[in-house]
XYZ file of N, CA, C and O in Angstrom:
636
model
N 0.776 -4.842 65.089
C -0.608 -4.802 64.678
C -0.789 -3.694 63.639
O -0.245 -2.608 63.778
N -1.560 -3.985 62.620
C -1.816 -3.013 61.558
C -3.082 -2.230 61.876
O -4.087 -2.787 62.274
N -3.001 -0.949 61.685
C -4.192 -0.109 61.799
C -4.324 0.697 60.519
O -3.324 1.151 59.949
N -5.550 0.845 60.062
C -5.803 1.590 58.829
C -5.489 3.063 59.043
O -5.858 3.645 60.052
N -4.789 3.653 58.088
C -4.398 5.055 58.172
C -5.412 5.950 57.481
O -6.118 5.529 56.565
N -5.428 7.183 57.921
C -6.189 8.211 57.231
C -5.201 8.960 56.348
O -4.165 9.417 56.821
N -5.512 9.036 55.082
C -4.608 9.669 54.141
C -5.048 11.104 53.887
O -6.189 11.472 54.114
N -4.129 11.899 53.361
C -4.406 13.314 53.107
C -4.881 13.517 51.671
O -5.044 12.565 50.917
N -5.030 14.769 51.302
C -5.410 15.117 49.928
C -4.216 15.032 48.975
O -4.394 15.023 47.766
N -3.014 14.974 49.513
C -1.781 14.972 48.725
C -1.444 13.534 48.315
O -0.925 12.753 49.118
N -1.739 13.188 47.069
C -1.554 11.819 46.592
C -0.096 11.375 46.677
O 0.186 10.235 47.046
N 0.833 12.247 46.361
C 2.250 11.911 46.442
C 2.651 11.559 47.879
O 3.346 10.568 48.118
N 2.198 12.354 48.836
C 2.481 12.073 50.253
C 1.826 10.762 50.680
O 2.406 9.993 51.456
N 0.637 10.496 50.166
C -0.053 9.251 50.497
C 0.722 8.037 50.007
O 0.845 7.044 50.723
N 1.238 8.130 48.783
C 2.032 7.018 48.259
C 3.332 6.842 49.045
O 3.776 5.721 49.265
N 3.928 7.923 49.460
C 5.132 7.837 50.285
C 4.820 7.115 51.597
O 5.560 6.222 52.022
N 3.718 7.474 52.225
C 3.308 6.815 53.459
C 2.998 5.343 53.207
O 3.376 4.466 53.987
N 2.321 5.062 52.101
C 1.974 3.688 51.761
C 3.225 2.824 51.622
O 3.278 1.696 52.137
N 4.242 3.347 50.953
C 5.483 2.584 50.785
C 6.184 2.355 52.119
O 6.733 1.274 52.366
N 6.145 3.340 52.988
C 6.728 3.175 54.331
C 5.943 2.130 55.123
O 6.534 1.318 55.842
N 4.621 2.147 55.001
C 3.800 1.144 55.675
C 4.143 -0.256 55.164
O 4.255 -1.203 55.943
N 4.296 -0.386 53.844
C 4.638 -1.686 53.267
C 5.960 -2.176 53.810
O 6.077 -3.336 54.222
N 6.957 -1.311 53.825
C 8.275 -1.706 54.309
C 8.193 -2.181 55.761
O 8.740 -3.226 56.114
N 7.477 -1.445 56.596
C 7.333 -1.830 58.006
C 6.567 -3.147 58.138
O 6.928 -4.003 58.958
N 5.542 -3.318 57.328
C 4.715 -4.515 57.385
C 5.491 -5.773 56.996
O 5.305 -6.842 57.582
N 6.391 -5.636 56.021
C 7.093 -6.806 55.488
C 8.452 -7.067 56.131
O 9.001 -8.166 55.968
N 8.984 -6.092 56.833
C 10.304 -6.260 57.448
C 10.294 -7.454 58.398
O 9.416 -7.585 59.247
N 11.273 -8.324 58.213
C 11.428 -9.495 59.069
C 10.754 -10.750 58.542
O 10.961 -11.830 59.090
N 9.957 -10.622 57.474
C 9.309 -11.802 56.894
C 9.985 -12.154 55.580
O 10.112 -11.312 54.694
N 10.406 -13.399 55.452
C 11.131 -13.808 54.245
C 10.271 -14.593 53.258
O 10.703 -14.855 52.131
N 9.046 -14.965 53.635
C 8.200 -15.734 52.737
C 7.557 -14.808 51.702
O 6.780 -13.904 52.051
N 7.886 -15.039 50.444
C 7.411 -14.157 49.372
C 5.888 -14.174 49.247
O 5.270 -13.117 49.061
N 5.258 -15.341 49.372
C 3.797 -15.409 49.228
C 3.118 -14.623 50.349
O 2.147 -13.888 50.106
N 3.617 -14.744 51.565
C 3.065 -13.961 52.674
C 3.216 -12.471 52.390
O 2.299 -11.677 52.646
N 4.345 -12.081 51.842
C 4.587 -10.660 51.568
C 3.732 -10.140 50.413
O 3.207 -9.026 50.491
N 3.557 -10.938 49.369
C 2.635 -10.537 48.296
C 1.210 -10.426 48.851
O 0.463 -9.513 48.494
N 0.832 -11.345 49.716
C -0.508 -11.336 50.292
C -0.751 -10.073 51.102
O -1.789 -9.409 50.940
N 0.180 -9.727 51.964
C 0.020 -8.515 52.762
C 0.083 -7.264 51.899
O -0.617 -6.285 52.171
N 0.893 -7.287 50.855
C 0.961 -6.131 49.950
C -0.380 -5.930 49.245
O -0.859 -4.788 49.127
N -1.012 -7.014 48.790
C -2.311 -6.859 48.119
C -3.374 -6.388 49.109
O -4.220 -5.555 48.762
N -3.337 -6.879 50.338
C -4.297 -6.432 51.353
C -4.100 -4.956 51.680
O -5.074 -4.207 51.831
N -2.848 -4.526 51.785
C -2.552 -3.124 52.072
C -3.077 -2.224 50.952
O -3.714 -1.198 51.207
N -2.834 -2.610 49.713
C -3.327 -1.825 48.581
C -4.856 -1.794 48.552
O -5.458 -0.771 48.226
N -5.478 -2.898 48.894
C -6.944 -2.950 48.912
C -7.509 -1.979 49.942
O -8.570 -1.390 49.721
N -6.809 -1.788 51.043
C -7.241 -0.824 52.058
C -6.947 0.614 51.625
O -7.673 1.528 51.986
N -5.883 0.807 50.865
C -5.445 2.136 50.451
C -6.374 2.750 49.398
O -6.725 3.921 49.464
N -6.750 1.951 48.406
C -7.503 2.471 47.266
C -8.995 2.492 47.508
O -9.545 1.611 48.145
N -9.633 3.496 46.928
C -11.076 3.472 46.788
C -11.359 3.274 45.299
O -10.480 3.390 44.466
N -12.548 2.924 44.984
C -12.984 2.737 43.601
C -12.140 1.724 42.829
O -11.801 1.940 41.669
N -11.810 0.610 43.481
C -11.186 -0.502 42.767
C -12.013 -1.753 43.030
O -12.743 -1.833 44.019
N -11.899 -2.723 42.131
C -12.607 -3.984 42.324
C -11.682 -5.195 42.290
O -12.139 -6.318 42.509
N -10.387 -4.986 42.081
C -9.437 -6.104 42.093
C -8.034 -5.539 42.247
O -7.686 -4.543 41.611
N -7.242 -6.176 43.085
C -5.834 -5.817 43.226
C -5.062 -7.080 43.576
O -5.471 -7.849 44.441
N -3.986 -7.299 42.865
C -3.196 -8.485 43.156
C -2.020 -8.638 42.224
O -1.632 -7.710 41.510
N -1.480 -9.842 42.261
C -0.235 -10.134 41.569
C -0.382 -11.326 40.638
O -1.099 -12.287 40.941
N 0.291 -11.216 39.513
C 0.537 -12.346 38.636
C 2.041 -12.564 38.658
O 2.817 -11.612 38.475
N 2.462 -13.806 38.899
C 3.870 -14.114 39.076
C 4.376 -14.977 37.929
O 3.672 -15.877 37.456
N 5.596 -14.706 37.495
C 6.186 -15.457 36.382
C 6.472 -16.890 36.814
O 7.069 -17.132 37.864
N 6.018 -17.814 35.989
C 6.283 -19.229 36.212
C 6.321 -19.917 34.849
O 5.341 -19.856 34.094
N 7.439 -20.531 34.537
C 7.593 -21.246 33.266
C 7.209 -20.401 32.061
O 6.526 -20.854 31.145
N 7.610 -19.124 32.070
C 7.432 -18.263 30.916
C 6.061 -17.627 30.766
O 5.781 -17.012 29.737
N 5.182 -17.775 31.759
C 3.877 -17.117 31.700
C 3.528 -16.541 33.068
O 4.142 -16.876 34.081
N 2.545 -15.659 33.082
C 2.083 -15.063 34.331
C 1.016 -15.966 34.946
O 0.068 -16.359 34.269
N 1.207 -16.285 36.242
C 0.282 -17.166 36.951
C -0.281 -16.393 38.140
O 0.453 -15.696 38.850
N -1.575 -16.527 38.355
C -2.264 -15.836 39.435
C -1.557 -16.052 40.772
O -1.237 -17.172 41.151
N -1.341 -14.945 41.475
C -0.759 -14.977 42.807
C -1.735 -14.380 43.798
O -2.931 -14.253 43.513
N -1.256 -13.975 44.967
C -2.127 -13.394 45.987
C -2.872 -12.168 45.462
O -2.311 -11.343 44.751
N -4.160 -12.068 45.848
C -4.989 -10.960 45.373
C -6.146 -10.715 46.315
O -6.431 -11.524 47.202
N -6.840 -9.612 46.072
C -8.076 -9.245 46.753
C -9.095 -8.962 45.656
O -8.834 -8.148 44.773
N -10.234 -9.633 45.695
C -11.266 -9.420 44.691
C -11.919 -10.714 44.284
O -11.730 -11.752 44.928
N -12.691 -10.649 43.201
C -13.368 -11.836 42.684
C -12.352 -12.814 42.105
O -11.238 -12.425 41.740
N -12.730 -14.095 41.997
C -11.841 -15.059 41.333
C -11.390 -14.518 39.977
O -12.141 -13.795 39.313
N -10.165 -14.875 39.603
C -9.548 -14.259 38.424
C -9.006 -15.297 37.452
O -8.890 -16.481 37.776
N -8.631 -14.810 36.276
C -7.949 -15.638 35.284
C -6.686 -16.195 35.929
O -5.991 -15.480 36.646
N -6.362 -17.442 35.660
C -5.229 -18.077 36.326
C -3.932 -17.867 35.557
O -2.901 -17.576 36.156
N -3.951 -17.989 34.256
C -2.714 -17.894 33.462
C -2.872 -16.857 32.359
O -3.888 -16.829 31.667
N -1.840 -16.036 32.212
C -1.828 -15.006 31.170
C -0.501 -15.108 30.426
O 0.568 -14.965 31.038
N -0.531 -15.339 29.127
C 0.715 -15.384 28.362
C 1.368 -13.997 28.300
O 0.675 -12.978 28.203
N 2.680 -13.977 28.360
C 3.411 -12.723 28.193
C 3.073 -12.164 26.819
O 3.052 -12.891 25.826
N 2.750 -10.875 26.772
C 2.372 -10.224 25.521
C 0.876 -10.173 25.292
O 0.427 -9.501 24.370
N 0.080 -10.852 26.116
C -1.374 -10.873 25.947
C -2.038 -10.034 27.026
O -1.665 -10.093 28.199
N -3.044 -9.268 26.660
C -3.773 -8.454 27.616
C -2.909 -7.363 28.215
O -1.762 -7.148 27.814
N -3.452 -6.670 29.194
C -2.734 -5.566 29.828
C -1.556 -6.102 30.645
O -0.438 -5.596 30.563
N -1.807 -7.162 31.436
C -0.728 -7.725 32.255
C 0.410 -8.261 31.398
O 1.585 -8.000 31.676
N 0.059 -9.002 30.371
C 1.083 -9.572 29.499
C 1.859 -8.515 28.733
O 3.050 -8.667 28.475
N 1.197 -7.408 28.376
C 1.866 -6.302 27.689
C 2.855 -5.614 28.617
O 3.997 -5.332 28.230
N 2.435 -5.350 29.856
C 3.349 -4.736 30.831
C 4.547 -5.640 31.089
O 5.681 -5.164 31.202
N 4.296 -6.941 31.171
C 5.382 -7.899 31.390
C 6.340 -7.930 30.207
O 7.569 -7.916 30.389
N 5.813 -7.952 29.014
C 6.645 -8.019 27.809
C 7.507 -6.768 27.651
O 8.684 -6.855 27.324
N 6.910 -5.604 27.889
C 7.611 -4.344 27.661
C 8.364 -3.838 28.881
O 9.082 -2.843 28.791
N 8.153 -4.500 30.037
C 8.756 -4.079 31.305
C 8.464 -2.610 31.590
O 9.313 -1.857 32.049
N 7.215 -2.218 31.314
C 6.771 -0.842 31.534
C 5.383 -0.843 32.158
O 4.545 -1.696 31.832
N 5.144 0.136 33.011
C 3.815 0.322 33.581
C 2.839 0.686 32.474
O 3.154 1.480 31.591
N 1.656 0.077 32.535
C 0.612 0.337 31.550
C -0.622 0.860 32.287
O -1.117 0.220 33.212
N -1.084 2.037 31.878
C -2.323 2.618 32.381
C -3.347 2.525 31.259
O -3.092 3.004 30.147
N -4.487 1.922 31.554
C -5.541 1.781 30.553
C -6.787 2.508 31.062
O -7.459 2.022 31.973
N -7.095 3.680 30.480
C -8.260 4.453 30.925
C -9.595 3.750 30.677
O -10.540 3.919 31.433
N -9.655 2.955 29.586
C -10.874 2.233 29.219
C -10.458 0.862 28.694
O -9.959 0.746 27.578
N -10.665 -0.179 29.518
C -10.201 -1.512 29.120
C -10.880 -2.017 27.853
O -10.305 -2.829 27.134
N -12.066 -1.516 27.554
C -12.770 -1.973 26.361
C -12.128 -1.443 25.088
O -12.375 -1.977 24.000
N -11.291 -0.438 25.210
C -10.582 0.124 24.059
C -9.180 -0.470 23.918
O -8.471 -0.128 22.973
N -8.784 -1.353 24.844
C -7.443 -1.941 24.799
C -7.500 -3.224 23.972
O -8.191 -4.178 24.334
N -6.762 -3.268 22.844
C -6.788 -4.469 22.001
C -6.308 -5.699 22.778
O -5.253 -5.687 23.396
N -7.113 -6.742 22.764
C -6.724 -7.989 23.411
C -6.921 -8.010 24.911
O -6.406 -8.906 25.585
N -7.669 -7.049 25.452
C -7.914 -7.035 26.898
C -8.532 -8.362 27.325
O -9.431 -8.887 26.673
N -8.031 -8.911 28.435
C -8.560 -10.152 28.986
C -9.515 -9.773 30.109
O -9.096 -9.233 31.133
N -10.786 -10.043 29.932
C -11.796 -9.652 30.919
C -12.001 -10.767 31.935
O -12.595 -11.787 31.640
N -11.464 -10.562 33.143
C -11.708 -11.504 34.235
C -12.947 -11.093 35.027
O -13.660 -11.931 35.530
N -13.170 -9.794 35.165
C -14.320 -9.262 35.896
C -15.016 -8.275 34.961
O -14.433 -7.257 34.576
N -16.248 -8.566 34.617
C -16.990 -7.720 33.671
C -17.183 -6.297 34.185
O -17.413 -5.383 33.400
N -17.066 -6.089 35.490
C -17.242 -4.750 36.057
C -16.041 -3.844 35.818
O -16.146 -2.627 35.934
N -14.899 -4.400 35.489
C -13.683 -3.592 35.310
C -13.816 -2.653 34.123
O -14.243 -3.055 33.041
N -13.438 -1.395 34.343
C -13.499 -0.375 33.304
C -12.124 0.220 32.996
O -11.884 0.671 31.882
N -11.255 0.265 34.006
C -9.898 0.784 33.801
C -8.927 -0.079 34.590
O -9.333 -0.861 35.463
N -7.635 0.072 34.261
C -6.640 -0.836 34.847
C -5.270 -0.175 34.834
O -4.975 0.642 33.972
N -4.462 -0.573 35.813
C -3.046 -0.204 35.826
C -2.257 -1.458 36.175
O -2.666 -2.237 37.038
N -1.165 -1.664 35.461
C -0.304 -2.824 35.696
C 1.139 -2.345 35.771
O 1.607 -1.619 34.894
N 1.823 -2.764 36.844
C 3.208 -2.377 37.080
C 4.070 -3.641 37.091
O 3.818 -4.554 37.892
N 5.092 -3.719 36.233
C 5.971 -4.888 36.264
C 6.810 -4.906 37.540
O 7.166 -3.860 38.081
N 7.103 -6.107 38.003
C 7.950 -6.305 39.177
C 9.247 -6.930 38.681
O 9.251 -8.077 38.212
N 10.326 -6.174 38.769
C 11.623 -6.615 38.272
C 12.597 -6.631 39.445
O 12.747 -5.628 40.148
N 13.219 -7.776 39.658
C 14.207 -7.904 40.734
C 15.523 -8.372 40.126
O 15.556 -9.390 39.438
N 16.562 -7.606 40.391
C 17.906 -7.921 39.878
C 17.873 -8.159 38.372
O 18.487 -9.084 37.857
N 17.107 -7.317 37.668
C 17.042 -7.374 36.214
C 16.143 -8.457 35.640
O 16.073 -8.615 34.427
N 15.437 -9.196 36.494
C 14.592 -10.301 36.038
C 13.133 -10.003 36.377
O 12.814 -9.652 37.521
N 12.245 -10.169 35.405
C 10.822 -10.001 35.637
C 10.324 -11.128 36.534
O 10.472 -12.303 36.196
N 9.760 -10.782 37.692
C 9.221 -11.799 38.596
C 7.695 -11.814 38.591
O 7.082 -12.755 39.084
N 7.080 -10.767 38.040
C 5.635 -10.722 37.975
C 5.140 -9.323 37.696
O 5.909 -8.446 37.296
N 3.837 -9.124 37.924
C 3.229 -7.810 37.753
C 2.237 -7.563 38.885
O 1.647 -8.496 39.431
N 2.084 -6.304 39.225
C 1.026 -5.831 40.102
C -0.101 -5.351 39.195
O 0.137 -4.551 38.285
N -1.310 -5.834 39.439
C -2.461 -5.521 38.594
C -3.561 -4.939 39.470
O -3.906 -5.517 40.506
N -4.110 -3.791 39.072
C -5.218 -3.177 39.801
C -6.289 -2.776 38.793
O -6.009 -2.102 37.803
N -7.528 -3.196 39.069
C -8.672 -2.895 38.217
C -9.645 -1.994 38.952
O -9.760 -2.064 40.180
N -10.381 -1.198 38.184
C -11.397 -0.311 38.752
C -12.678 -0.394 37.937
O -12.628 -0.527 36.706
N -13.829 -0.267 38.603
C -15.090 -0.205 37.871
C -15.380 1.201 37.326
O -16.450 1.447 36.782
N -14.396 2.115 37.461
C -14.529 3.498 37.008
C -13.564 3.726 35.844
O -12.378 3.413 35.950
N -14.040 4.284 34.752
C -13.143 4.632 33.651
C -12.205 5.746 34.092
O -12.574 6.597 34.897
N -10.993 5.716 33.553
C -9.968 6.735 33.812
C -9.657 6.882 35.301
O -9.372 7.972 35.789
N -9.663 5.765 36.038
C -9.432 5.792 37.484
C -7.972 6.085 37.828
O -7.675 6.681 38.858
N -7.037 5.656 36.979
C -5.616 5.711 37.317
C -4.891 6.801 36.540
O -5.153 7.023 35.357
N -3.960 7.456 37.228
C -3.227 8.581 36.649
C -1.739 8.267 36.584
O -1.258 7.255 37.119
N -1.015 9.181 35.975
C 0.450 9.072 35.945
C 1.001 9.136 37.368
O 1.992 8.474 37.685
N 0.363 9.901 38.229
C 0.798 9.981 39.626
C 0.607 8.629 40.329
O 1.438 8.226 41.153
N -0.464 7.906 39.988
C -0.646 6.549 40.508
C 0.481 5.647 40.024
O 1.010 4.840 40.795
N 0.840 5.783 38.763
C 1.922 4.961 38.221
C 3.220 5.197 38.985
O 3.903 4.243 39.375
N 3.559 6.442 39.220
C 4.795 6.770 39.947
C 4.741 6.207 41.366
O 5.698 5.590 41.848
N 3.616 6.398 42.049
C 3.476 5.898 43.413
C 3.521 4.384 43.493
O 4.142 3.819 44.401
N 2.882 3.710 42.540
C 2.893 2.250 42.546
C 4.249 1.686 42.146
O 4.648 0.619 42.636
N 4.968 2.366 41.283
C 6.330 1.934 40.958
C 7.214 2.032 42.203
O 8.044 1.149 42.452
N 7.034 3.068 42.994
C 7.756 3.209 44.263
C 7.363 2.062 45.209
O 8.226 1.453 45.858
N 6.087 1.753 45.292
C 5.581 0.659 46.122
C 6.234 -0.664 45.711
O 6.694 -1.443 46.552
N 6.285 -0.923 44.409
C 6.877 -2.162 43.896
C 8.375 -2.226 44.209
O 8.904 -3.297 44.517
N 9.065 -1.097 44.154
C 10.495 -1.088 44.519
C 10.684 -1.530 45.957
O 11.609 -2.297 46.261
N 9.828 -1.061 46.851
C 9.899 -1.490 48.254
C 9.591 -2.978 48.352
O 10.289 -3.734 49.052
N 8.557 -3.424 47.660
C 8.173 -4.837 47.683
C 9.320 -5.744 47.260
O 9.538 -6.795 47.874
N 10.057 -5.351 46.229
C 11.117 -6.232 45.712
C 12.219 -6.476 46.758
O 12.919 -7.484 46.664
N 12.350 -5.606 47.733
C 13.324 -5.856 48.815
C 12.893 -7.022 49.698
O 13.718 -7.572 50.424
N 11.633 -7.381 49.647
C 11.075 -8.367 50.571
C 10.597 -9.650 49.901
O 9.925 -10.465 50.544
N 10.924 -9.830 48.625
C 10.500 -11.066 47.934
C 11.721 -11.802 47.419
O 12.784 -11.291 47.322
């Protein structure tokens, strides 16, 4: 049974705990969709000041909406387009302090002000991206990027 944790003021320690929680939550389950679903739910419980968290998964050369928490979203994103497509193309985490200043930003939720996208790479192959939006500008930091990259590394063991 999952119980919501109380996190400390130490963001690095919180991300470490989050990754351990993810590993425990997904251990023993081999269905990738179930694991993406639980990962998005876990992140939704972890973060404050977000309005969308979920996954876009590679299918036939484009990113296709996967499990998420939030309002209905764009279904298909070409690689190289928007924040998700840019992270996928460059295989690098992208932090966008103000989505309105990002050239080619794809607006799925008008409330979104900032975004972070982390590519998911397994055995050298891009399998998708983790996307998190916030209604607050400058919501995500470099420390968030490091913690979420650690989270994604744990996730890739279970997909």
